[in-house]
mmCIF file of C-alpha atoms in Angstrom:
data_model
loop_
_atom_site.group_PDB
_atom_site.id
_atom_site.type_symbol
_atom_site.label_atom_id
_atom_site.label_comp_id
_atom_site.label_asym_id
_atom_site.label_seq_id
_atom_site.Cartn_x
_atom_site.Cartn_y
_atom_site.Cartn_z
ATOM 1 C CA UNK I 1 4.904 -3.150 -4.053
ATOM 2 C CA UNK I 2 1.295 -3.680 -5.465
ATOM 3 C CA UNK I 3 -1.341 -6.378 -4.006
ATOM 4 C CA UNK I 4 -2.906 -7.810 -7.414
ATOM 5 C CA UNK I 5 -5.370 -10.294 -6.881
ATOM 6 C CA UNK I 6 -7.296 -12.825 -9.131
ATOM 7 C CA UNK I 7 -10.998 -14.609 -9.022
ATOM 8 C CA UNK I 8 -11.913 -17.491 -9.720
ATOM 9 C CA UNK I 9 -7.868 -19.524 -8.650
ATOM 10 C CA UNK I 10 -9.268 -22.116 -10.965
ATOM 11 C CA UNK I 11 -12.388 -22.822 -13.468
ATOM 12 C CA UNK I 12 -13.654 -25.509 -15.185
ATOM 13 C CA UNK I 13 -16.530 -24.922 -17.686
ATOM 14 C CA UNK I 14 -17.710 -26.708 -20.298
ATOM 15 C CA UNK I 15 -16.464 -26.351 -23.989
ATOM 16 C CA UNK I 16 -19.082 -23.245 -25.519
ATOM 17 C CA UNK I 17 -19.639 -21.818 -22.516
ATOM 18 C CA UNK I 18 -17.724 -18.324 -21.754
ATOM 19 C CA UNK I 19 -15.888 -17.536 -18.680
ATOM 20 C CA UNK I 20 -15.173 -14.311 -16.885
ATOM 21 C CA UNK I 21 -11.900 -13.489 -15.013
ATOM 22 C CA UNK I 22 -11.168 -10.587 -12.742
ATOM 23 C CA UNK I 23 -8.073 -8.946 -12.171
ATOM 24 C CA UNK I 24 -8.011 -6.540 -8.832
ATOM 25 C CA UNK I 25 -5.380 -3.771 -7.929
ATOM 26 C CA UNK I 26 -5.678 -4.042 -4.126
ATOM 27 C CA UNK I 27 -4.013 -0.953 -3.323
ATOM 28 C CA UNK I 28 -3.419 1.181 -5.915
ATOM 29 C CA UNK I 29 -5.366 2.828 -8.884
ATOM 30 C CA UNK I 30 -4.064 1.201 -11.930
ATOM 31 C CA UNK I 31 -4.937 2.972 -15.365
ATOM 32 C CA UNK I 32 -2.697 -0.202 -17.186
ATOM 33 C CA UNK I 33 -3.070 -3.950 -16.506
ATOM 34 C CA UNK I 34 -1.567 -6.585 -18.599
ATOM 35 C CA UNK I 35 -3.009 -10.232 -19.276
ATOM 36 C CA UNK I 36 -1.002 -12.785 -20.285
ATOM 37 C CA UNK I 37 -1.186 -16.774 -20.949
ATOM 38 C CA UNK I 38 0.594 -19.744 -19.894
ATOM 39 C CA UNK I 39 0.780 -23.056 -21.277
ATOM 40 C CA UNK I 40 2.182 -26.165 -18.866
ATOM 41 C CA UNK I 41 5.779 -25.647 -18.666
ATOM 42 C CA UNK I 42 6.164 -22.729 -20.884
ATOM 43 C CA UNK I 43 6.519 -18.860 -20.560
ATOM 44 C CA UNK I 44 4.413 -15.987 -20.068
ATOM 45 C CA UNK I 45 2.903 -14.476 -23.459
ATOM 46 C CA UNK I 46 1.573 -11.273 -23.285
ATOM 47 C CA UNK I 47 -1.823 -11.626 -24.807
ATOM 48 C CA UNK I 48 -3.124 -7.786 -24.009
ATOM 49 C CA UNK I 49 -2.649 -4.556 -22.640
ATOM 50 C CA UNK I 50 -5.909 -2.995 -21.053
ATOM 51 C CA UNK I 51 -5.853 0.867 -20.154
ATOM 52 C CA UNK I 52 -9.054 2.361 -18.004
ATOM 53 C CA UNK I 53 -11.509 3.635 -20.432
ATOM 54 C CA UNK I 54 -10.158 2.450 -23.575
ATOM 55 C CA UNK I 55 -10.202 -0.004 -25.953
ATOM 56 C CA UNK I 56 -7.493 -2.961 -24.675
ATOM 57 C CA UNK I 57 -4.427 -3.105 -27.575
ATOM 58 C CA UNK I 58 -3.642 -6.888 -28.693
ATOM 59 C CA UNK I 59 -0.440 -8.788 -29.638
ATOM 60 C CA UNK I 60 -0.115 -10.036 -32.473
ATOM 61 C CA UNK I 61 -2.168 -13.328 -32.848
ATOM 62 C CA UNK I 62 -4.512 -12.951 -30.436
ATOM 63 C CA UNK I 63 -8.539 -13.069 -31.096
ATOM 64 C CA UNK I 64 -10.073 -9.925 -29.688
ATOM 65 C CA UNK I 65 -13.937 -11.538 -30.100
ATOM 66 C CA UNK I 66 -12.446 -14.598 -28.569
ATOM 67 C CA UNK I 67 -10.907 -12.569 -25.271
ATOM 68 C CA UNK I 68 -12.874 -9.425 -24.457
ATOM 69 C CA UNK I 69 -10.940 -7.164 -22.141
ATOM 70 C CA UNK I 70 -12.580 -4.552 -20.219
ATOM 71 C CA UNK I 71 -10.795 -2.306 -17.788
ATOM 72 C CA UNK I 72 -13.465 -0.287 -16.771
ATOM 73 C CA UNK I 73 -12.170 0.523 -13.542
ATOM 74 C CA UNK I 74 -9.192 2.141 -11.990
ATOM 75 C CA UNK I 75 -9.022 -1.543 -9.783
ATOM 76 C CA UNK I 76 -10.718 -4.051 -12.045
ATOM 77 C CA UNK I 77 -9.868 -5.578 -15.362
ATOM 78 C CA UNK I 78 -11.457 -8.415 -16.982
ATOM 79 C CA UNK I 79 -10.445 -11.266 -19.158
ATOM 80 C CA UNK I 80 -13.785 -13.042 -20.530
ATOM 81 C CA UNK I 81 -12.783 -15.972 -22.540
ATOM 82 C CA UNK I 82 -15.670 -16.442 -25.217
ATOM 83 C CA UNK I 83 -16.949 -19.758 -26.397
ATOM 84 C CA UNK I 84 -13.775 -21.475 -24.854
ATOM 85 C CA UNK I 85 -13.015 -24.752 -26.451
ATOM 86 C CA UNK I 86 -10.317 -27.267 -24.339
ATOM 87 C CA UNK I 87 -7.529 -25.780 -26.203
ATOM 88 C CA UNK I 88 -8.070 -22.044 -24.278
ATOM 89 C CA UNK I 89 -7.348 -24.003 -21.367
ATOM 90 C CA UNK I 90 -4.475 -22.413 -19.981
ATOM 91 C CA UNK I 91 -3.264 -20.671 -16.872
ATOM 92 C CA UNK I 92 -4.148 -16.853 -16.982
ATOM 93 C CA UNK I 93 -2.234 -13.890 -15.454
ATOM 94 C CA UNK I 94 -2.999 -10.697 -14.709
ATOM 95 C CA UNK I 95 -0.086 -7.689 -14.112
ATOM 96 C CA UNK I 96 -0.211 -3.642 -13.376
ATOM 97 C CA UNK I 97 2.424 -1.282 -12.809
ATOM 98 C CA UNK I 98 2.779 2.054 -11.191
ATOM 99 C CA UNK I 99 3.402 3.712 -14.144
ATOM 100 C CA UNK I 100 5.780 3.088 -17.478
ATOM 101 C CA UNK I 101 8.600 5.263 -15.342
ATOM 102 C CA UNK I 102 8.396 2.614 -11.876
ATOM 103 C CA UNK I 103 9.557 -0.091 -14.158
ATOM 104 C CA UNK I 104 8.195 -3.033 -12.583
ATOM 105 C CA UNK I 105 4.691 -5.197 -12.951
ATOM 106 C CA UNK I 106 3.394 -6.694 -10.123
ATOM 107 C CA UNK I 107 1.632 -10.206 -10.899
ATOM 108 C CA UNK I 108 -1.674 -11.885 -9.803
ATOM 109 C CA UNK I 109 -1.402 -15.053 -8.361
ATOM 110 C CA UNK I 110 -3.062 -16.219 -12.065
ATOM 111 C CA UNK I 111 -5.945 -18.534 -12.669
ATOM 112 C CA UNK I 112 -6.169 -22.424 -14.113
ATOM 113 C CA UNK I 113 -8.644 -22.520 -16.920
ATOM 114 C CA UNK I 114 -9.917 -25.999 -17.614
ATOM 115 C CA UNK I 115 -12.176 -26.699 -20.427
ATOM 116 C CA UNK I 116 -13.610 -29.769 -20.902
ATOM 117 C CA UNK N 1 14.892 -4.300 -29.157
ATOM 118 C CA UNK N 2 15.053 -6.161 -25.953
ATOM 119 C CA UNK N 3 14.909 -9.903 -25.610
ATOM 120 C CA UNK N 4 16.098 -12.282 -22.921
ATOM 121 C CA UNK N 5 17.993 -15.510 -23.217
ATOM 122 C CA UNK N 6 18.126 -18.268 -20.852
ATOM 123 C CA UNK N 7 20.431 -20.353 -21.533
ATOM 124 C CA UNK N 8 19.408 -23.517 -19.882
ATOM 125 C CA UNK N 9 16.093 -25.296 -19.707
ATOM 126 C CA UNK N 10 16.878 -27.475 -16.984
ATOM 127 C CA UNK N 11 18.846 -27.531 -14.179
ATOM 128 C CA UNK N 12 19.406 -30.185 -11.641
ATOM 129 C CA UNK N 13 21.636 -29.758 -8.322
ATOM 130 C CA UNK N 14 22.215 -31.544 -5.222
ATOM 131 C CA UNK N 15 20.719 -30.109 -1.735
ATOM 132 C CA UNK N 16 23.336 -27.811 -0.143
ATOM 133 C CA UNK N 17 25.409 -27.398 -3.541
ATOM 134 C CA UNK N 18 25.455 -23.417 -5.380
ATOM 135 C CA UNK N 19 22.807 -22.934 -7.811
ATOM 136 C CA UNK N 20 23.461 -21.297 -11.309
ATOM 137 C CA UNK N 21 20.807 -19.981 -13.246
ATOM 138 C CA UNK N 22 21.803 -18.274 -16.502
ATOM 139 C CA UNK N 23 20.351 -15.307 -18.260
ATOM 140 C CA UNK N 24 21.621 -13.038 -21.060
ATOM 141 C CA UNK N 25 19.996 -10.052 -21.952
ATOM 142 C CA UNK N 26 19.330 -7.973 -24.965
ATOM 143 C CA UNK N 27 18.501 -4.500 -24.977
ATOM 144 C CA UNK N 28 18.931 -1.174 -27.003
ATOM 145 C CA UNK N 29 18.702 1.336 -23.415
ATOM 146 C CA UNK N 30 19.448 0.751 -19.855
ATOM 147 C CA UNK N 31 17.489 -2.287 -18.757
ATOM 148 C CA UNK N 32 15.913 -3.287 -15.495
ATOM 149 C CA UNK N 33 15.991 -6.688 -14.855
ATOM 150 C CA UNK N 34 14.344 -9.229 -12.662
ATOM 151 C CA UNK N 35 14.376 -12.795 -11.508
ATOM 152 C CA UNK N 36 10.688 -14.593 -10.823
ATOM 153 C CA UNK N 37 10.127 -17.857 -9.839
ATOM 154 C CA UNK N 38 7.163 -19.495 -9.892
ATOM 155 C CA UNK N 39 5.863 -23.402 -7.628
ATOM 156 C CA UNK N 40 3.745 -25.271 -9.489
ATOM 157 C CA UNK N 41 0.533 -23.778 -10.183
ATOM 158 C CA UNK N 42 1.198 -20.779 -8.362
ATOM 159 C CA UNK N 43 1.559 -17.344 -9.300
ATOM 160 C CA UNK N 44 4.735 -15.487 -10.177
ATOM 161 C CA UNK N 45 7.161 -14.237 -6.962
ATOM 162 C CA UNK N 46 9.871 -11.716 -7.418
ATOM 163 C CA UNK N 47 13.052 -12.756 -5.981
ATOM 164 C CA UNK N 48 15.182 -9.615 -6.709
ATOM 165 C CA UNK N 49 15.588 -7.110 -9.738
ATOM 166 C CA UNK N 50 18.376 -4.981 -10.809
ATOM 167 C CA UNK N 51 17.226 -1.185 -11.717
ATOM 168 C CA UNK N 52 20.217 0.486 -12.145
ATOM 169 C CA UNK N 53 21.671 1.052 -8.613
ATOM 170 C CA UNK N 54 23.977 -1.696 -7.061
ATOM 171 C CA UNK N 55 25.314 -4.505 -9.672
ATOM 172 C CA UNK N 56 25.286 -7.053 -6.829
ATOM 173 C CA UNK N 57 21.372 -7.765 -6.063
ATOM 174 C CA UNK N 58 20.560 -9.389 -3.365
ATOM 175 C CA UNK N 59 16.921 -11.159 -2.998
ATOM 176 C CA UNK N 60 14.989 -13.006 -0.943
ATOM 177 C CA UNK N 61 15.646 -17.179 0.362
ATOM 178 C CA UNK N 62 19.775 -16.302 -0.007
ATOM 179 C CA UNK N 63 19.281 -15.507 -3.885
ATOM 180 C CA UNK N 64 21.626 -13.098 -5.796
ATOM 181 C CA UNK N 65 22.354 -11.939 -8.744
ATOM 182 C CA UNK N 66 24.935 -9.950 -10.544
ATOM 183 C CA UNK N 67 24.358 -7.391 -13.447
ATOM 184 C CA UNK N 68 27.353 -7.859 -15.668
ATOM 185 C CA UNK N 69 26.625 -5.103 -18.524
ATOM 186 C CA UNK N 70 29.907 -6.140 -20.522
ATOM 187 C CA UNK N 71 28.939 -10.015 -20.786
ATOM 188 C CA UNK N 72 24.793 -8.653 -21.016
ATOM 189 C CA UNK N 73 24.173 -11.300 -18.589
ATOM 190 C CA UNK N 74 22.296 -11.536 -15.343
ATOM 191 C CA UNK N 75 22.960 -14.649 -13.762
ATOM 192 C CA UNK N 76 21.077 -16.002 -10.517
ATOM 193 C CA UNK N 77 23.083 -17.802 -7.800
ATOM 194 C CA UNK N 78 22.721 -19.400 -4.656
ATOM 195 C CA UNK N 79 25.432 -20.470 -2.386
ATOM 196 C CA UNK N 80 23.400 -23.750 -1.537
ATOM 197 C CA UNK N 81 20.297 -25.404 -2.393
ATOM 198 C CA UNK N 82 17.359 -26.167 -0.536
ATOM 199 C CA UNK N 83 14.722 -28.516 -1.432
ATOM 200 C CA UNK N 84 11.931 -26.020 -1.356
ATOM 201 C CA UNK N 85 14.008 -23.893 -4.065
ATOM 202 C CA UNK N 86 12.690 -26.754 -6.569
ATOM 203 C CA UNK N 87 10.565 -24.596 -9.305
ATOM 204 C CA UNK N 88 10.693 -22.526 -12.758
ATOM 205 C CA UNK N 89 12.268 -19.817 -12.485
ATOM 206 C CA UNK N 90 12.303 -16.429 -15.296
ATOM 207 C CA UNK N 91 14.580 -13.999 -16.327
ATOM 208 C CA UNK N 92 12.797 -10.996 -16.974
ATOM 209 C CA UNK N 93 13.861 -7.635 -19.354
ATOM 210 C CA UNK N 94 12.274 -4.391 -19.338
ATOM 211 C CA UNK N 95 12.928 -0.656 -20.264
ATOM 212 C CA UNK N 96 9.710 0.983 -19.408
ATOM 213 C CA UNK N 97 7.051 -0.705 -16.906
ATOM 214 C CA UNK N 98 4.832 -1.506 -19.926
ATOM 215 C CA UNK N 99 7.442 -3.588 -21.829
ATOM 216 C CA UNK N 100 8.233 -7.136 -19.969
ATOM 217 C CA UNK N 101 10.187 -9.322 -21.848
ATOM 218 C CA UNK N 102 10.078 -12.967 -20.423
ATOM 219 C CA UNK N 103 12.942 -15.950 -20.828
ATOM 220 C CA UNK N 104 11.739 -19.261 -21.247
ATOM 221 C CA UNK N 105 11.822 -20.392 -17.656
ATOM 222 C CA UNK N 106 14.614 -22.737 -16.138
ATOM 223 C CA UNK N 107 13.446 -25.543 -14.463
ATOM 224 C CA UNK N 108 15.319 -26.574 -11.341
ATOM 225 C CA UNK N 109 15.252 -29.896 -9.645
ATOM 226 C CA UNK N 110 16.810 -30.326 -6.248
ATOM 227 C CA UNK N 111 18.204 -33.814 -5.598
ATOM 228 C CA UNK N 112 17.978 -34.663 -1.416
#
């Protein structure tokens, strides 16, 4: 498998402030990583798709201003969460894969957003 | 299209009875499927996937699960439950490692 790892575990900011979340591939190089959200008790929604060295794609619905994604490495992605408000707070996870052909993401252990 | 059903919300067993965790599956090409589960505020764990080998999977903690491709389901079992086996759990779809295509999540309970 992959090692994927995630700073901070858990943040709490204040509403207006921005917050910055890494995602790490520990022991691969991974050109895709995926963030997704998760409200208490509910699924995982894919919010993004980040690719290293290009612009990140969006779902559907999601702000782009409000979470900048940069993937600027082959090991590190980042989530910033802009201006968060209490209603961004959520638990954030970050995936990769080996490639579209290996089939399989390998998760983060995610991080708890609180915003007061 | 793919899309994954699962079909209850809640489940609720006695310690030392089977589980049964329910998942139906929808997809236009031969899917890979997998079964997470996930404590409370913790991260996602993978407790088996299917990938087009074996139908019987066989996981970690005494989970299985069987790829039925004439019924589209993917249902998790255990022969008995132990009380650290209490958490959500998610059916999971995919045809390419780019596409993931989460269920809702069953929550189990495990009664001592």
């Amino acid at each position: 498998g992959a090692v994927v790892s995630q700073h901070p575990s858990w943040v709490i900011c204040k509403s207006g402030t921005s917050v910055k979340i890494e995602c790490r591939s520990l022991d691969f190089q991974a050109t895709t990583m995926f963030w997704y959200r998760q409200f208490p008790k509910q699924s995982l929604m894919l919010m993004a798709t980040s690719n290293e060295g290009s612009k990140a794609t969006y779902e559907q619905g999601v702000e782009k201003d409000k979470f900048l994604i940069n993937h600027a490495s082959l090991t590190l992605s980042t989530l910033t969460v802009t201006s968060a408000h209490p209603e961004d707070s959520s638990f954030y996870i970050c995936s990769t894969n080996r490639g579209p052909i290996y089939n399989e993401q390998f998760f983060g252990p995610g991080t708890r957003l609180t915003v007061l | 299209a793919q899309s994954v059903t699962q079909l209850d919300s809640h489940v609720s067993v006695s310690e030392g009875t089977p589980v049964l965790l329910r998942c139906n599956y929808s997809s236009s090409y031969s899917p890979s499927l997998f079964w997470y589960v996930q404590h409370p505020n913790k991260g996602l764990q993978l407790l088996l996937k299917y990938t087009s080998a074996a139908t019987l999977v066989k996981g970690i903690n005494g989970f299985e699960a069987e790829f039925k491709k004439s019924e589209t389901s993917f249902h998790l079992t255990k022969p008995s439950a132990h009380m650290s086996d209490a958490a959500e759990y998610f059916c999971v779809v995919s045809v390419t490692g780019n596409q993931f295509y989460f269920g809702t999540g069953t929550s189990l309970t495990v009664i001592p």
